[in-house]
mmCIF file of C-alpha atoms in Angstrom:
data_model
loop_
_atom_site.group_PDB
_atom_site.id
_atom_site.type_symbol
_atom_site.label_atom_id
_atom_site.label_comp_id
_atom_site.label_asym_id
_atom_site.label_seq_id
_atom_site.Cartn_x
_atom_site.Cartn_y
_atom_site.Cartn_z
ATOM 1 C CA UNK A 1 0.000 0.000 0.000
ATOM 2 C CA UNK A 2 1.283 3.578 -0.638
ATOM 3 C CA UNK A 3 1.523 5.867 2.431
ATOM 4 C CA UNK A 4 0.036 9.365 2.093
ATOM 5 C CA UNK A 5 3.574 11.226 2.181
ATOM 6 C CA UNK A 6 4.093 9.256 -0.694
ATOM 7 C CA UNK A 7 0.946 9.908 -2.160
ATOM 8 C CA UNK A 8 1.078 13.229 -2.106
ATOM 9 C CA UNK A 9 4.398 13.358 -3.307
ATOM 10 C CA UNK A 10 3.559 11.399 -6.602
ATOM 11 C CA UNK A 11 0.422 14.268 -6.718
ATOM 12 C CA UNK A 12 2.807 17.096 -6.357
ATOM 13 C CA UNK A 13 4.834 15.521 -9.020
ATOM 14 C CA UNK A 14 2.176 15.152 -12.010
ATOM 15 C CA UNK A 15 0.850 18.714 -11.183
ATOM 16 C CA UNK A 16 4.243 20.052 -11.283
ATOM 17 C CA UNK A 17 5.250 17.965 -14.733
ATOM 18 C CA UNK A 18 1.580 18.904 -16.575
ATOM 19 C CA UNK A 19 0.807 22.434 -15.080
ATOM 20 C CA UNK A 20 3.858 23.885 -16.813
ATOM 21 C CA UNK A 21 2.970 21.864 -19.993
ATOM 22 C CA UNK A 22 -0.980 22.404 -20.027
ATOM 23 C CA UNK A 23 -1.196 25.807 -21.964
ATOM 24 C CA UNK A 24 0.468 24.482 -24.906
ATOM 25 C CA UNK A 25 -0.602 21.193 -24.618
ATOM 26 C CA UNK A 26 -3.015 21.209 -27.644
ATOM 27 C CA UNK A 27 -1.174 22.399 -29.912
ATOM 28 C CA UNK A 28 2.157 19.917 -29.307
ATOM 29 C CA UNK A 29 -0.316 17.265 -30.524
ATOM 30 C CA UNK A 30 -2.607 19.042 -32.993
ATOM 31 C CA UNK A 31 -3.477 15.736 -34.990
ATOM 32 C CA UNK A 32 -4.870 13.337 -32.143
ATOM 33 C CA UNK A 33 -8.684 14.350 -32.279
ATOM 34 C CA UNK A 34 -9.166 11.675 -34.713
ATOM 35 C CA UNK A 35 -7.944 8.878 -32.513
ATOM 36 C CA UNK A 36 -9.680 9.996 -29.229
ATOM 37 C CA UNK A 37 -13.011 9.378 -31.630
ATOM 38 C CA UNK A 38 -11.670 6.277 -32.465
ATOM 39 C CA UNK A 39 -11.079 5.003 -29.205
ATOM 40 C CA UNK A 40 -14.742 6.047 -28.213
ATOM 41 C CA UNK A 41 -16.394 5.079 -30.435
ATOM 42 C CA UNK A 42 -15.230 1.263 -30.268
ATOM 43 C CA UNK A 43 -15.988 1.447 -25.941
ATOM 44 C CA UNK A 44 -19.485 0.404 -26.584
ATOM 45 C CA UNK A 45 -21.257 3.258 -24.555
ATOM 46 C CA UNK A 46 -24.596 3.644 -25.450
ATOM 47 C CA UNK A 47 -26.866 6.878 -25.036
ATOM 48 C CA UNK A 48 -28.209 7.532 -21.135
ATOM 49 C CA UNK A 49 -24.296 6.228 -20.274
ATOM 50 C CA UNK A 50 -22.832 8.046 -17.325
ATOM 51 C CA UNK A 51 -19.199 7.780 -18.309
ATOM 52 C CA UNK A 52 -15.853 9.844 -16.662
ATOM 53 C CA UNK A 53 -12.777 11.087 -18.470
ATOM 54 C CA UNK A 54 -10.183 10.496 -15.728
ATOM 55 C CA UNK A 55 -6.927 11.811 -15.950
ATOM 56 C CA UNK A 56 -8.845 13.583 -18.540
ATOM 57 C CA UNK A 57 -6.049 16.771 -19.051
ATOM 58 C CA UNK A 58 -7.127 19.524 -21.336
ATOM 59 C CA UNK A 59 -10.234 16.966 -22.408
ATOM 60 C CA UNK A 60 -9.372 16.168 -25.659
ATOM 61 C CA UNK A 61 -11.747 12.856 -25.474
ATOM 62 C CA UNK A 62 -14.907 15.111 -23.865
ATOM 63 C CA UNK A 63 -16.904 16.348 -27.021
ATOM 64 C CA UNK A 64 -16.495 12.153 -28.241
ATOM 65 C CA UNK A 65 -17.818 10.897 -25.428
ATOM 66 C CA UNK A 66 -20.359 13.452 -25.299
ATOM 67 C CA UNK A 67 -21.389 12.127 -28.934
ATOM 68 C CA UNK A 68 -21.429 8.555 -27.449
ATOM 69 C CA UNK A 69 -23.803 9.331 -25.053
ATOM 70 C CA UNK A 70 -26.137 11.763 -25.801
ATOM 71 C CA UNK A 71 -27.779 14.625 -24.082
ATOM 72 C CA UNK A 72 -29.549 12.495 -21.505
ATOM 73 C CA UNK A 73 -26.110 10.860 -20.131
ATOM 74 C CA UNK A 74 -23.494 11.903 -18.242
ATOM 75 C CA UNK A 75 -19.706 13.200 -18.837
ATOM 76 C CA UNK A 76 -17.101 13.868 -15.998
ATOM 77 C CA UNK A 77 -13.967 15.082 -16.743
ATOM 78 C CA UNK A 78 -11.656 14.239 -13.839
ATOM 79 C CA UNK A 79 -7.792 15.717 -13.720
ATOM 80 C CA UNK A 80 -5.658 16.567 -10.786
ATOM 81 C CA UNK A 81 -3.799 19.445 -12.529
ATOM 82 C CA UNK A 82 -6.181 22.727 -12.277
ATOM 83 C CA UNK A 83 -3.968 24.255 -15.093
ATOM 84 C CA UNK A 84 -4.879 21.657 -17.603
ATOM 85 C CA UNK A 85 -8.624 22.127 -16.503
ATOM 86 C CA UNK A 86 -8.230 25.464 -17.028
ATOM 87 C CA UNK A 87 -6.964 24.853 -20.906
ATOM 88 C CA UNK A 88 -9.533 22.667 -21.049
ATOM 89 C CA UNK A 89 -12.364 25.532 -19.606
ATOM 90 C CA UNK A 90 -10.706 27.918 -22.003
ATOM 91 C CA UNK A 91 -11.439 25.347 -24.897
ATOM 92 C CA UNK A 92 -14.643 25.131 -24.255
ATOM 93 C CA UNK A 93 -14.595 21.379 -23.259
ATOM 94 C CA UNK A 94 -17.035 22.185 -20.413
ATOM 95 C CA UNK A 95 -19.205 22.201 -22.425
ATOM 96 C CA UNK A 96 -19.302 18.880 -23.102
ATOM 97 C CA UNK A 97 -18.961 17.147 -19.468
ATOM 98 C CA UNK A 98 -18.434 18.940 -15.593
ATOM 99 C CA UNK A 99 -14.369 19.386 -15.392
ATOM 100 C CA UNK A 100 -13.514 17.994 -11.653
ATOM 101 C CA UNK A 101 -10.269 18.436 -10.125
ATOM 102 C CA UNK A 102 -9.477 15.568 -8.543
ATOM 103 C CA UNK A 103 -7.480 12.855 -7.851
ATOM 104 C CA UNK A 104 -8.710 9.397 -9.362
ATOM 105 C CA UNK A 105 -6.793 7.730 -6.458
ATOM 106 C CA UNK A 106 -9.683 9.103 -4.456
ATOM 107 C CA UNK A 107 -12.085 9.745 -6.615
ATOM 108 C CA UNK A 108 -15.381 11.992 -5.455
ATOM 109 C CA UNK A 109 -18.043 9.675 -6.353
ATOM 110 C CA UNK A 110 -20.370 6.277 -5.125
ATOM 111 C CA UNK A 111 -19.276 3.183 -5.399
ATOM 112 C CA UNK A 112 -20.573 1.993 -8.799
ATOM 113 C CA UNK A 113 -21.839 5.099 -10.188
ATOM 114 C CA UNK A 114 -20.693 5.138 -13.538
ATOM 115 C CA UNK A 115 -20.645 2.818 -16.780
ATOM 116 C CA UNK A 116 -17.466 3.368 -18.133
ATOM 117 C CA UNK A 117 -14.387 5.099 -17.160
ATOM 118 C CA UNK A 118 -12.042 6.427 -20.518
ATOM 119 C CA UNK A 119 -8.601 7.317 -19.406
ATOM 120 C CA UNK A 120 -6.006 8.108 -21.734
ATOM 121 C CA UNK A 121 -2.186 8.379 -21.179
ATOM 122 C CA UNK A 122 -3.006 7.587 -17.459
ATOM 123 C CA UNK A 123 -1.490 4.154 -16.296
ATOM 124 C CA UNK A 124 2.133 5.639 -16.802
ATOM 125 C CA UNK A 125 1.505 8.552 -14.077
ATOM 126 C CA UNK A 126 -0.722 6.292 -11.665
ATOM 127 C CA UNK A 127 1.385 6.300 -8.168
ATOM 128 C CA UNK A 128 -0.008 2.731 -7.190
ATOM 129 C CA UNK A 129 -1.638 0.732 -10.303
ATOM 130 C CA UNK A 130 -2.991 -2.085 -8.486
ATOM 131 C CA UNK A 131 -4.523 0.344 -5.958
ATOM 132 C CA UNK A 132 -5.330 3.052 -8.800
ATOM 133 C CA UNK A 133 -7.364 0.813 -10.836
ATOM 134 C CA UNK A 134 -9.334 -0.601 -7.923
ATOM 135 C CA UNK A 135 -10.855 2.842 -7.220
ATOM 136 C CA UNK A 136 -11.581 3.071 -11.050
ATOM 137 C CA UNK A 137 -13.106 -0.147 -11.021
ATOM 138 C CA UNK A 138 -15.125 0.778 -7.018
ATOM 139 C CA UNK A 139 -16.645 3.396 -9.018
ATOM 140 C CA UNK A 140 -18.029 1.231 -12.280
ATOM 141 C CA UNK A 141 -21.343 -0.782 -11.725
ATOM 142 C CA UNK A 142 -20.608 -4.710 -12.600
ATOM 143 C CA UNK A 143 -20.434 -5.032 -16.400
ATOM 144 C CA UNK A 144 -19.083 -1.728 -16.799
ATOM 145 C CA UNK A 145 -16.018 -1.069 -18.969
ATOM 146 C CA UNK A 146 -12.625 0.923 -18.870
ATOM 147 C CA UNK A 147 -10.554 1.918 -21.901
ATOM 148 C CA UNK A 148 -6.761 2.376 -21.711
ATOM 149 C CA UNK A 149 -5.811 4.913 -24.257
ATOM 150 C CA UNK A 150 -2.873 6.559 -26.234
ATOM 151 C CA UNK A 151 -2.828 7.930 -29.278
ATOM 152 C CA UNK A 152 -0.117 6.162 -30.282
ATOM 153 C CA UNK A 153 1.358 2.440 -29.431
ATOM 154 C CA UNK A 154 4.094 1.609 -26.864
ATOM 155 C CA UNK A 155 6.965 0.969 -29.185
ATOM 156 C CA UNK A 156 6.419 4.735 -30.824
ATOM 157 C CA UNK A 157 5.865 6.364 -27.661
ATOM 158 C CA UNK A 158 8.909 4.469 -26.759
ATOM 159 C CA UNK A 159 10.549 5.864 -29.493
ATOM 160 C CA UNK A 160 9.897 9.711 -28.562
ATOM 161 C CA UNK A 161 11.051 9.490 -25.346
ATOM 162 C CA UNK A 162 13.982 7.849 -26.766
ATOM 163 C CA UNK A 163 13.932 4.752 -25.113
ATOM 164 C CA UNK A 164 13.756 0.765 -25.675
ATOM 165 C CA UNK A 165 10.462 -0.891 -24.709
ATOM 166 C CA UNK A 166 11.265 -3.602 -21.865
ATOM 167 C CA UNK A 167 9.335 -6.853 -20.484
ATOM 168 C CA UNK A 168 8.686 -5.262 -17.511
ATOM 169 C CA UNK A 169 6.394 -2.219 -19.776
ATOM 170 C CA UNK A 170 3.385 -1.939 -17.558
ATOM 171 C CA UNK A 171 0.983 -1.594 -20.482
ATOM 172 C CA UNK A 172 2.358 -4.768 -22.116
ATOM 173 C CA UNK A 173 -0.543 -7.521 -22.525
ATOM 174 C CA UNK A 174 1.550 -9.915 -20.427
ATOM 175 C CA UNK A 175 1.572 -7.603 -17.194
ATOM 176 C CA UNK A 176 -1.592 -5.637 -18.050
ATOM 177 C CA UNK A 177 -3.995 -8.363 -18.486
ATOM 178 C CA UNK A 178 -2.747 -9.560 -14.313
ATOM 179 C CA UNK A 179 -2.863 -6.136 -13.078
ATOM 180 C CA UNK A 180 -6.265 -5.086 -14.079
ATOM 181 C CA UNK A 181 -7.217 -8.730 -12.728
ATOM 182 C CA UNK A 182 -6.467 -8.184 -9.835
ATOM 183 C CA UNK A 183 -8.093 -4.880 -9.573
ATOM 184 C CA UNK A 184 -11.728 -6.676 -10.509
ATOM 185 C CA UNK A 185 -11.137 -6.074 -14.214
ATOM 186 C CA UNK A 186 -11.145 -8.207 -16.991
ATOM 187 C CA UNK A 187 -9.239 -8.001 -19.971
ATOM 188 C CA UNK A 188 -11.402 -8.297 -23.487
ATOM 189 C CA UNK A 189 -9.578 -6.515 -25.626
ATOM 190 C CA UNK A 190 -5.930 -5.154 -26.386
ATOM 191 C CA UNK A 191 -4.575 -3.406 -29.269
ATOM 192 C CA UNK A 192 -1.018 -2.136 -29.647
ATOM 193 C CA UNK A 193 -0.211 -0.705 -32.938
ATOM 194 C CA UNK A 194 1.724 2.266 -34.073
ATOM 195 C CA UNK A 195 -0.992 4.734 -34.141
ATOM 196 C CA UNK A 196 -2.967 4.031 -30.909
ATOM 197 C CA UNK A 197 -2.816 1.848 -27.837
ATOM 198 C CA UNK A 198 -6.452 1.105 -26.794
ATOM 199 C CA UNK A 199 -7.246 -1.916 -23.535
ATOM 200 C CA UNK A 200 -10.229 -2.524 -23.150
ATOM 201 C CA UNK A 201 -11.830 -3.930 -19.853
ATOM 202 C CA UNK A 202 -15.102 -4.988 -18.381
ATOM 203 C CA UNK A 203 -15.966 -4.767 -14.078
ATOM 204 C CA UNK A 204 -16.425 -8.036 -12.985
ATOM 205 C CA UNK A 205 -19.376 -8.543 -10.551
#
């Protein structure tokens, strides 16, 4: 289990790395809006959905998953950086779903209130996965899915950062499919190609 001092550390860390990055975050990856829709669109949310963006940034995925479910269903946007909810506000993307600031290691809502939880880029900045994804999956009613997102695949995002993909990658089918196992997940579906990374999972009851 991770202590609070470490926690909070981890917290301070992500808000430190994105706040400084959040104002220009859009435009270092102008091309992605495509993908997000992608992604959505094969998560199977229906219309009436309540469904939350976490780790959701400068909600890029908001105005999809607004499409996916309709007017009478419900979009959260959940981010622990208040300067990429503020790009995000400044984009307009409230429109689309309520922007929360929030940590989804503690995340503000029932136990099984949701259908779905999208989270892009996020499994690379959770502090404690196994723990992480349990709260995810506390928060999805049995059945429910969760899509693991990037806009590109692990061997290209790899690349940019200029490093070699190990065994040991997190996101890799081998250790993802155990880890979200254990969290009450269940692996259905993983794609890892070079233009998007996309896990899907469904709550087990």
């Amino acid at each position: 289990m991770t202590d609070d001092r470490s926690t909070h550390t981890d917290v301070a860390h992500v808000q430190e790395f994105f706040g400084t990055r959040a104002a220009g975050w859009d435009a270092k990856f102008p091309d992605d809006g495509p993908a997000f829709a992608r992604a959505v669109a094969e998560c199977g949310l229906r219309p009436g959905d309540r469904v939350l963006d976490a780790g959701c940034g400068t909600g890029r995925a908001l105005a999809a998953l607004r499409a996916a479910v309709g007017p009478s269903g419900t979009v959260l946007g959940a981010d622990v950086t208040p300067q990429m909810l503020t790009t995000a506000q400044r984009a307009g993307r409230d429109a689309e779903g309520a922007l929360l600031l929030a940590d989804v290691a503690r995340l503000p809502l029932r136990d099984a209130a949701l259908d779905a939880v999208f989270a892009s880029g996020l499994v690379a900045h959770l502090p404690d996965p196994a723990a992480n994804l349990r709260e995810l999956a506390r928060v999805v009613r049995p059945g429910g899915g969760l899509a693991l997102f990037h806009p590109i695949g692990r061997a290209a995002l790899a690349a940019r950062h200029g490093r070699a993909l190990t065994r040991d990658d997190l996101r890799a089918e081998h250790n993802l499919g155990p880890l979200l196992a254990g969290a009450g997940w269940e692996l259905v579906s993983y794609a890892d190609e070079d233009a998007r990374f996309l896990a899907l999972a469904l709550r087990r009851g």
